[in-house]
Tab-separated table of C-alpha atoms and ligand atoms in Angstrom:
chain	number	residue	atom	x	y	z
Q	17	MET	CA	-32.892	18.509	-16.601
Q	18	SER	CA	-30.303	17.303	-13.927
Q	19	VAL	CA	-26.631	18.193	-15.095
Q	20	ASN	CA	-24.526	16.375	-11.951
Q	21	VAL	CA	-22.137	13.761	-13.311
Q	22	LEU	CA	-21.506	10.800	-11.489
Q	23	VAL	CA	-18.515	8.570	-11.896
Q	24	ASP	CA	-17.560	5.061	-11.323
Q	25	SER	CA	-14.662	2.515	-11.737
Q	26	GLU	CA	-13.016	0.226	-9.311
Q	27	ASP	CA	-9.820	0.750	-11.572
Q	28	ARG	CA	-8.275	4.122	-9.690
Q	29	GLU	CA	-6.464	5.308	-12.496
Q	30	LEU	CA	-9.492	5.128	-14.778
Q	31	LEU	CA	-11.634	6.608	-12.207
Q	32	LEU	CA	-9.128	9.584	-12.355
Q	33	GLN	CA	-9.349	9.916	-15.848
Q	34	LEU	CA	-13.114	9.763	-15.977
Q	35	LEU	CA	-13.098	12.406	-13.119
Q	36	GLY	CA	-11.214	14.524	-15.359
Q	37	LYS	CA	-13.852	14.142	-18.309
Q	38	GLY	CA	-16.540	14.774	-15.593
Q	39	ARG	CA	-15.281	17.884	-14.651
Q	40	GLU	CA	-15.189	19.000	-18.074
Q	41	ILE	CA	-18.850	18.161	-18.803
Q	42	ALA	CA	-20.104	19.107	-15.394
Q	43	GLU	CA	-18.653	22.477	-16.129
Q	44	LYS	CA	-20.321	22.645	-19.369
Q	45	ALA	CA	-23.365	21.678	-18.134
Q	46	GLY	CA	-23.401	23.721	-14.572
Q	47	GLY	CA	-23.630	20.842	-12.531
Q	48	GLU	CA	-21.216	18.931	-9.707
Q	49	VAL	CA	-18.965	15.749	-10.299
Q	50	CYS	CA	-19.719	12.897	-7.938
Q	51	ALA	CA	-17.603	10.111	-7.608
Q	52	LEU	CA	-18.888	6.716	-6.469
Q	53	LEU	CA	-16.568	4.414	-4.454
Q	54	MET	CA	-18.215	0.866	-3.599
Q	55	GLY	CA	-16.247	-1.970	-1.771
Q	56	SER	CA	-15.536	-2.997	1.583
Q	57	GLY	CA	-12.912	-1.009	3.775
Q	58	ILE	CA	-12.787	1.726	1.374
Q	59	SER	CA	-9.923	4.459	1.657
Q	60	GLY	CA	-8.732	7.293	-0.244
Q	61	ALA	CA	-12.082	9.091	-1.000
Q	62	ASP	CA	-10.770	12.371	0.115
Q	63	GLU	CA	-7.976	12.216	-2.607
Q	64	LEU	CA	-10.640	12.467	-5.333
Q	65	PHE	CA	-11.134	16.339	-4.668
Q	66	ARG	CA	-7.680	16.766	-5.928
Q	67	TYR	CA	-8.560	15.108	-9.333
Q	68	GLY	CA	-12.017	17.242	-9.908
Q	69	ALA	CA	-14.797	15.694	-7.639
Q	70	ASP	CA	-16.998	17.839	-5.916
Q	71	LYS	CA	-18.591	15.069	-3.953
Q	72	VAL	CA	-17.809	11.343	-3.149
Q	73	TYR	CA	-20.499	9.007	-2.414
Q	74	VAL	CA	-19.022	5.892	-0.299
Q	75	VAL	CA	-20.896	2.740	0.080
Q	76	ASP	CA	-18.618	0.424	2.286
Q	77	ASP	CA	-20.103	-3.132	3.084
Q	78	PRO	CA	-18.713	-6.602	3.451
Q	79	LYS	CA	-21.041	-7.731	0.947
Q	80	LEU	CA	-19.263	-5.338	-1.526
Q	81	GLU	CA	-15.753	-7.138	-0.919
Q	82	HIS	CA	-15.854	-8.945	-3.917
Q	83	PHE	CA	-18.133	-7.994	-7.241
Q	84	SER	CA	-21.372	-9.375	-7.232
Q	85	LEU	CA	-24.050	-7.887	-9.231
Q	86	GLU	CA	-27.163	-7.590	-6.784
Q	87	PRO	CA	-25.555	-5.676	-4.121
Q	88	TYR	CA	-23.367	-3.441	-6.457
Q	89	ARG	CA	-26.363	-2.621	-8.634
Q	90	ALA	CA	-28.464	-1.748	-5.324
Q	91	SER	CA	-25.437	0.703	-4.251
Q	92	ALA	CA	-25.143	2.255	-7.504
Q	93	LEU	CA	-28.931	2.959	-7.884
Q	94	GLU	CA	-28.809	4.338	-4.421
Q	95	ALA	CA	-25.980	6.882	-5.604
Q	96	VAL	CA	-27.915	7.582	-8.569
Q	97	GLU	CA	-30.868	8.476	-6.368
Q	98	LYS	CA	-28.657	10.840	-4.194
Q	99	ALA	CA	-26.512	12.299	-6.954
Q	100	SER	CA	-29.152	12.433	-9.344
Q	101	PRO	CA	-26.841	12.897	-12.299
Q	102	GLY	CA	-27.736	13.714	-15.727
Q	103	TYR	CA	-24.507	11.763	-16.785
Q	104	ILE	CA	-23.068	8.875	-15.617
Q	105	LEU	CA	-19.566	7.666	-16.712
Q	106	VAL	CA	-18.378	3.998	-15.769
Q	107	GLY	CA	-14.967	2.554	-16.385
Q	108	ALA	CA	-15.386	-0.041	-19.047
Q	109	THR	CA	-13.795	-2.940	-17.250
Q	110	LYS	CA	-15.420	-6.155	-16.998
Q	111	ARG	CA	-17.094	-5.160	-13.957
Q	112	GLY	CA	-18.029	-1.744	-15.177
Q	113	LYS	CA	-19.475	-3.056	-18.284
Q	114	GLU	CA	-21.830	-5.443	-16.676
Q	115	LEU	CA	-22.894	-2.870	-13.851
Q	116	ALA	CA	-23.675	-0.299	-16.404
Q	117	ALA	CA	-26.001	-1.998	-18.461
Q	118	ARG	CA	-27.815	-3.356	-15.403
Q	119	VAL	CA	-28.350	0.078	-14.038
Q	120	ALA	CA	-29.263	1.368	-17.467
Q	121	ALA	CA	-31.884	-1.285	-17.621
Q	122	ALA	CA	-32.996	-0.741	-14.037
Q	123	LEU	CA	-33.403	3.200	-14.905
Q	124	ASP	CA	-34.991	2.397	-17.955
Q	125	THR	CA	-32.286	4.426	-20.002
Q	126	GLY	CA	-29.695	3.812	-22.710
Q	127	CYS	CA	-25.990	2.656	-22.205
Q	128	MET	CA	-23.506	3.558	-24.903
Q	129	THR	CA	-20.456	1.328	-24.334
Q	130	GLU	CA	-16.652	1.615	-25.108
Q	131	CYS	CA	-16.653	5.323	-26.039
Q	132	VAL	CA	-13.542	6.923	-27.450
Q	133	GLY	CA	-15.112	10.316	-27.358
Q	134	LEU	CA	-17.606	12.156	-25.318
Q	135	GLU	CA	-19.129	15.889	-25.983
Q	136	LEU	CA	-22.275	17.835	-25.202
Q	137	ASP	CA	-24.594	18.243	-27.976
Q	138	ASP	CA	-26.385	21.662	-27.999
Q	139	GLU	CA	-29.569	20.005	-26.315
Q	140	GLY	CA	-27.155	18.946	-23.445
Q	141	ARG	CA	-27.309	15.148	-24.886
Q	142	LEU	CA	-24.281	13.033	-24.889
Q	143	ARG	CA	-22.626	12.526	-28.074
Q	144	ALA	CA	-20.175	9.454	-28.090
Q	145	GLU	CA	-17.583	8.496	-30.505
Q	146	ARG	CA	-17.418	4.613	-30.637
Q	147	LEU	CA	-14.859	2.456	-32.497
Q	148	THR	CA	-16.398	0.022	-34.945
Q	149	TYR	CA	-15.473	-2.730	-37.510
Q	150	GLY	CA	-12.472	-3.404	-35.306
Q	151	GLY	CA	-11.479	0.162	-34.946
Q	152	SER	CA	-11.354	1.077	-38.786
Q	153	THR	CA	-14.310	3.497	-38.303
Q	154	ILE	CA	-15.559	5.545	-35.677
Q	155	SER	CA	-19.645	5.897	-35.276
Q	156	THR	CA	-20.902	8.672	-33.564
Q	157	GLN	CA	-24.080	8.286	-31.354
Q	158	VAL	CA	-26.353	10.156	-29.359
Q	159	SER	CA	-27.742	9.211	-26.043
Q	160	LYS	CA	-31.379	10.367	-26.024
Q	161	LYS	CA	-32.508	9.475	-22.658
Q	162	VAL	CA	-31.611	10.770	-19.120
Q	163	PRO	CA	-29.643	9.720	-17.362
Q	164	HIS	CA	-26.740	9.304	-20.225
Q	165	ILE	CA	-24.836	6.415	-19.173
Q	166	VAL	CA	-21.658	5.523	-21.004
Q	167	THR	CA	-18.705	3.197	-20.509
Q	168	VAL	CA	-14.936	4.434	-21.125
Q	169	PRO	CA	-12.061	2.279	-21.659
Q	170	ALA	CA	-8.621	3.118	-19.862
Q	171	ARG	CA	-6.429	6.257	-21.372
Q	172	VAL	CA	-9.111	7.680	-23.355
Q	173	PHE	CA	-9.225	10.696	-21.147
Q	174	GLU	CA	-6.664	12.393	-19.067
Q	175	LYS	CA	-6.728	13.022	-15.458
Q	176	ILE	CA	-6.501	16.413	-13.994
Q	177	GLU	CA	-3.677	16.578	-11.553
Q	178	ASP	CA	-3.877	18.938	-8.369
Q	179	PHE	CA	-7.429	20.202	-8.839
Q	180	PRO	CA	-7.851	23.023	-6.540
Q	181	GLY	CA	-10.946	21.906	-5.121
Q	182	SER	CA	-12.436	20.458	-1.623
Q	183	GLY	CA	-15.649	18.695	-1.148
Q	184	GLU	CA	-17.897	16.316	0.706
Q	185	ILE	CA	-17.532	12.680	1.231
Q	186	VAL	CA	-21.458	11.261	1.646
Q	187	VAL	CA	-21.454	7.665	3.212
Q	188	LEU	CA	-24.546	5.970	1.950
Q	189	ASP	CA	-26.379	3.564	4.242
Q	190	VAL	CA	-27.816	1.001	1.493
Q	191	GLU	CA	-30.025	-1.931	2.638
Q	192	LEU	CA	-27.985	-4.397	0.190
Q	193	PRO	CA	-29.581	-7.411	-0.955
Q	194	ASP	CA	-27.596	-10.736	-1.124
Q	195	ALA	CA	-26.055	-11.871	-4.362
Q	196	LYS	CA	-27.738	-14.562	-5.998
Q	197	VAL	CA	-24.665	-16.392	-6.614
Q	198	GLU	CA	-22.808	-17.806	-3.742
Q	199	ILE	CA	-19.172	-18.309	-4.147
Q	200	LEU	CA	-17.791	-21.161	-2.567
Q	201	GLU	CA	-14.276	-20.957	-3.013
Q	202	ARG	CA	-11.627	-18.290	-4.171
Q	203	ARG	CA	-8.218	-19.234	-5.344
Q	204	GLU	CA	-5.354	-16.775	-6.238
Q	205	LYS	CA	-4.289	-17.685	-9.831
Q	206	SER	CA	-0.712	-18.814	-10.371
Q	207	ARG	CA	1.022	-17.241	-13.290
Q	208	GLY	CA	0.751	-20.296	-15.422
Q	209	ASP	CA	-3.040	-20.034	-14.973
Q	210	TRP	CA	-3.547	-16.676	-16.611
Q	211	GLY	CA	-5.226	-16.841	-19.995
Q	212	LEU	CA	-4.078	-14.220	-22.524
Q	213	GLU	CA	-6.966	-11.881	-21.388
Q	214	GLU	CA	-5.695	-11.487	-17.649
Q	215	ALA	CA	-2.055	-11.867	-18.492
Q	216	PRO	CA	-0.375	-8.627	-16.852
Q	217	VAL	CA	2.505	-8.819	-19.262
Q	218	ILE	CA	2.349	-10.451	-22.928
Q	219	VAL	CA	5.231	-10.863	-25.355
Q	220	SER	CA	3.966	-11.254	-28.899
Q	221	ALA	CA	5.022	-12.948	-32.146
Q	222	GLY	CA	4.464	-11.580	-35.828
Q	223	ARG	CA	5.664	-12.888	-39.095
Q	224	GLY	CA	8.894	-11.231	-38.086
Q	225	PHE	CA	9.888	-14.661	-37.170
Q	226	LYS	CA	11.149	-16.843	-39.920
Q	227	GLU	CA	11.126	-20.156	-38.417
Q	228	GLN	CA	8.977	-21.714	-35.409
Q	229	GLY	CA	12.203	-22.703	-33.609
Q	230	ASP	CA	13.021	-19.092	-33.201
Q	231	LEU	CA	10.020	-18.664	-30.963
Q	232	ARG	CA	12.585	-19.791	-28.115
Q	233	LEU	CA	13.798	-16.125	-28.368
Q	234	LEU	CA	10.365	-14.915	-27.293
Q	235	GLU	CA	10.105	-17.720	-24.635
Q	236	GLU	CA	13.166	-16.658	-23.207
Q	237	LEU	CA	12.043	-12.918	-23.072
Q	238	ALA	CA	8.726	-14.293	-21.685
Q	239	GLY	CA	10.621	-16.307	-18.878
Q	240	VAL	CA	12.184	-13.103	-17.735
Q	241	LEU	CA	9.436	-11.097	-17.741
Q	242	GLY	CA	6.954	-13.746	-16.320
Q	243	ALA	CA	4.975	-13.060	-19.538
Q	244	LYS	CA	2.277	-14.928	-21.518
Q	245	MET	CA	2.975	-15.426	-25.146
Q	246	GLY	CA	0.987	-14.265	-27.821
Q	247	CYS	CA	0.942	-13.959	-31.524
Q	248	THR	CA	-0.800	-12.449	-34.941
Q	249	ARG	CA	-3.194	-14.524	-36.836
Q	250	PRO	CA	-0.699	-15.775	-39.470
Q	251	ILE	CA	1.664	-17.213	-36.860
Q	252	ALA	CA	-1.493	-19.303	-35.427
Q	253	ALA	CA	-3.915	-19.688	-38.068
Q	254	ASP	CA	-1.844	-20.020	-40.985
Q	255	LEU	CA	1.531	-21.422	-39.681
Q	256	GLY	CA	0.076	-23.435	-36.734
Q	257	TRP	CA	3.165	-22.176	-34.437
Q	258	MET	CA	0.715	-21.196	-31.304
Q	259	GLU	CA	-3.097	-22.128	-30.527
Q	260	GLU	CA	-4.581	-18.658	-30.252
Q	261	TRP	CA	-4.151	-15.205	-31.602
Q	262	ILE	CA	-4.760	-11.788	-30.593
Q	263	GLY	CA	-6.823	-9.328	-32.761
Q	264	ILE	CA	-10.340	-8.731	-33.635
Q	265	SER	CA	-10.971	-12.367	-34.633
Q	266	GLY	CA	-9.148	-13.624	-31.631
Q	267	ARG	CA	-8.374	-12.729	-28.489
Q	268	LYS	CA	-8.719	-8.941	-27.144
Q	269	VAL	CA	-6.064	-8.409	-24.258
Q	270	ALA	CA	-5.528	-5.478	-21.899
Q	271	PRO	CA	-2.130	-6.231	-20.190
Q	272	LYS	CA	0.165	-3.736	-18.652
Q	273	LEU	CA	2.888	-4.313	-20.766
Q	274	TYR	CA	2.383	-5.650	-24.326
Q	275	VAL	CA	5.574	-6.436	-26.499
Q	276	ALA	CA	5.027	-6.754	-29.951
Q	277	CYS	CA	7.919	-8.698	-31.587
Q	278	GLY	CA	7.945	-8.331	-35.513
Q	279	ILE	CA	4.477	-7.466	-35.957
Q	280	SER	CA	3.361	-5.037	-38.497
Q	281	GLY	CA	0.366	-3.490	-36.563
Q	282	THR	CA	-2.809	-3.897	-38.801
Q	283	ILE	CA	-6.148	-2.941	-37.770
Q	284	GLN	CA	-7.153	-6.356	-37.170
Q	285	HIS	CA	-4.370	-6.791	-34.733
Q	286	ALA	CA	-4.482	-3.497	-33.287
Q	287	ALA	CA	-7.977	-3.850	-32.223
Q	288	GLY	CA	-7.037	-6.651	-29.892
Q	289	ILE	CA	-4.224	-4.597	-27.944
Q	290	ARG	CA	-5.633	-1.112	-27.986
Q	291	ASP	CA	-6.511	-1.641	-24.041
Q	292	SER	CA	-2.847	-2.270	-23.163
Q	293	GLN	CA	-1.366	0.039	-20.739
Q	294	ILE	CA	2.182	0.185	-22.467
Q	295	ILE	CA	2.824	-1.009	-25.917
Q	296	VAL	CA	6.459	-1.649	-26.892
Q	297	SER	CA	7.085	-2.578	-30.256
Q	298	ILE	CA	10.343	-4.056	-31.764
Q	299	ASN	CA	10.337	-3.978	-35.632
Q	300	ASN	CA	13.083	-3.674	-38.212
Q	301	SER	CA	11.023	-1.034	-40.350
Q	302	GLU	CA	10.659	2.353	-39.326
Q	303	THR	CA	7.387	2.671	-41.118
Q	304	ALA	CA	5.663	-0.002	-39.499
Q	305	ASN	CA	2.240	0.951	-38.327
Q	306	ILE	CA	2.538	-0.810	-34.896
Q	307	HIS	CA	5.273	2.276	-33.950
Q	308	GLU	CA	2.088	4.716	-34.100
Q	309	MET	CA	0.489	3.082	-31.380
Q	310	SER	CA	3.469	2.162	-29.435
Q	311	ASP	CA	4.548	3.946	-26.186
Q	312	PHE	CA	7.939	2.697	-26.833
Q	313	SER	CA	9.371	1.870	-30.498
Q	314	LEU	CA	12.572	0.124	-31.123
Q	315	VAL	CA	13.561	-0.080	-35.069
Q	316	GLY	CA	15.676	-3.213	-35.022
Q	317	ASP	CA	16.009	-6.773	-35.697
Q	318	ILE	CA	14.414	-9.256	-33.141
Q	319	TYR	CA	17.047	-11.561	-33.792
Q	320	THR	CA	19.542	-9.121	-32.425
Q	321	VAL	CA	17.343	-7.152	-30.191
Q	322	LEU	CA	15.285	-9.905	-28.425
Q	323	PRO	CA	18.492	-11.960	-27.177
Q	324	ALA	CA	20.309	-8.332	-25.993
Q	325	LEU	CA	16.902	-7.550	-24.193
Q	326	THR	CA	16.638	-10.679	-22.608
Q	327	LYS	CA	20.246	-10.898	-21.449
Q	328	ALA	CA	19.775	-7.037	-19.925
Q	329	LEU	CA	16.805	-8.044	-18.070
Q	330	LYS	CA	18.443	-11.163	-16.793
Q	331	GLU	CA	21.329	-9.023	-15.500
Q	332	LYS	CA	18.985	-6.350	-13.705
Q	333	VAL	CA	16.902	-9.323	-11.984
Q	334	GLY	CA	19.905	-10.727	-10.869
I	21	FAD	C1	-11.088	-11.157	-41.330
I	21	FAD	C2	-9.775	-11.016	-40.938
I	21	FAD	C3	-9.689	-11.163	-39.658
I	21	FAD	C4	-8.311	-10.954	-39.128
I	21	FAD	N1	-8.078	-10.797	-37.849
I	21	FAD	C5	-6.802	-10.829	-37.256
I	21	FAD	C6	-6.453	-10.764	-35.811
I	21	FAD	O1	-7.733	-10.931	-35.025
I	21	FAD	N2	-5.200	-10.745	-35.441
I	21	FAD	C7	-4.214	-10.499	-36.354
I	21	FAD	O2	-3.276	-10.551	-35.848
I	21	FAD	N3	-4.425	-10.483	-37.716
I	21	FAD	C8	-5.636	-10.673	-38.278
I	21	FAD	N4	-5.869	-10.590	-39.656
I	21	FAD	C9	-4.683	-10.644	-40.391
I	21	FAD	C10	-4.247	-9.210	-40.358
I	21	FAD	O3	-4.772	-8.731	-41.616
I	21	FAD	C11	-2.838	-9.203	-40.671
I	21	FAD	O4	-2.458	-10.200	-42.050
I	21	FAD	C12	-1.497	-9.881	-39.649
I	21	FAD	O5	-2.267	-8.998	-38.526
I	21	FAD	C13	-0.380	-9.631	-39.967
I	21	FAD	O6	0.369	-10.391	-39.066
I	21	FAD	P1	1.801	-9.768	-38.665
I	21	FAD	O7	1.934	-8.303	-38.332
I	21	FAD	O8	2.572	-10.970	-38.124
I	21	FAD	O9	2.371	-9.908	-40.367
I	21	FAD	P2	3.074	-8.672	-41.414
I	21	FAD	O10	2.031	-7.992	-41.763
I	21	FAD	O11	3.675	-9.550	-42.228
I	21	FAD	O12	4.001	-7.864	-40.444
I	21	FAD	C14	5.319	-8.626	-40.311
I	21	FAD	C15	6.556	-7.345	-39.711
I	21	FAD	O13	7.388	-8.040	-39.106
I	21	FAD	C16	8.418	-7.110	-39.211
I	21	FAD	N5	9.620	-7.784	-39.284
I	21	FAD	C17	10.211	-8.732	-40.622
I	21	FAD	N6	11.405	-9.148	-40.178
I	21	FAD	C18	11.596	-8.700	-38.966
I	21	FAD	C19	12.963	-8.812	-38.226
I	21	FAD	N7	13.836	-9.764	-38.591
I	21	FAD	N8	13.081	-7.907	-36.904
I	21	FAD	C20	11.764	-7.006	-36.714
I	21	FAD	N9	10.800	-6.915	-37.545
I	21	FAD	C21	10.597	-7.743	-38.608
I	21	FAD	C22	8.133	-6.262	-40.578
I	21	FAD	O14	8.770	-5.029	-40.786
I	21	FAD	C23	6.638	-6.393	-40.636
I	21	FAD	O15	6.255	-4.863	-39.938
I	21	FAD	C24	-7.149	-10.609	-39.986
I	21	FAD	C25	-7.162	-10.638	-41.160
I	21	FAD	C26	-8.689	-10.775	-41.704
I	21	FAD	C27	-8.915	-10.556	-43.669
């Protein structure tokens, strides 16, 4: 059985994290770690050796400037052919999830998605942990067919810094099919166009807010940070102060920064924010669950913290 590991993600940080896990798997299985870079005008392939790659496959073609399924799938399948991996780790981004599933279908194998734990079992199969029921339970699944394909969200695994390795860059010359969808126009979104799912910064309200009018404190903070406003379900569904909420029954978000204000951090809400890169919580209770999943916790009253924070940020921005 092939024991090489192939990793792919267009998100550089996530790719590095996957290389870290890929290294661990490859060392146990006795194979190589291969990274895949697809795009147009690719750079930085050689940097990946410092993060654990033995080989980097590059497909650089104008047809790959933007994601479209057919050319990307053809590129990925060519890399699979060349790297002959037993394990394929793909970043669980929107693009990664679509691509992983299509590649799995083309190879007639399975695909375990959104894995938050990965180990090799005694037979060299991938055993994955996946969150179920909104993150309240973890199910363990085993992939039975080779290559074992999984998608992994950001920040599940750690990247290796300064791996003392060097390796080979292999440029693949792939006959790429045209995309079946023609893109007629592309427009950059203005900040106001961002939906919650795409917003890089979200400030969010929970039941710590006593009156609808108090949400202006959040609006002011959102204004300074260029953030979108979100909330918990009671704020939207019960009180009707906002239209949509974040969580298992609402929107699932993945901003760079999520500021939770007066939110307790129940599993139903946590399920919608766990892909955020940095979570900051402001809560007057030291024991609120939200602190456990926060990178920065502020124990304090939103009615004093929010105006102070907004003022300080305004002064900093000038
Ligand atoms: C089937 C189902 C699906 C659900 N789906 C979702 C979902 O998708 N999303 C979701 O959010 N909820 C969902 N819920 C509801 C969920 O169970 C919780 O009720 C909800 O998340 C709690 O919202 P909250 O944190 O705003 O309120 P609370 O749990 O009441 O927390 C309020 C927090 O504010 C703090 N606080 C109070 N005053 C202040 C102050 N002055 N300053 C600072 N902090 C203060 C408190 O310490 C507390 O931690 C769902 C429930 C069910 C049954």
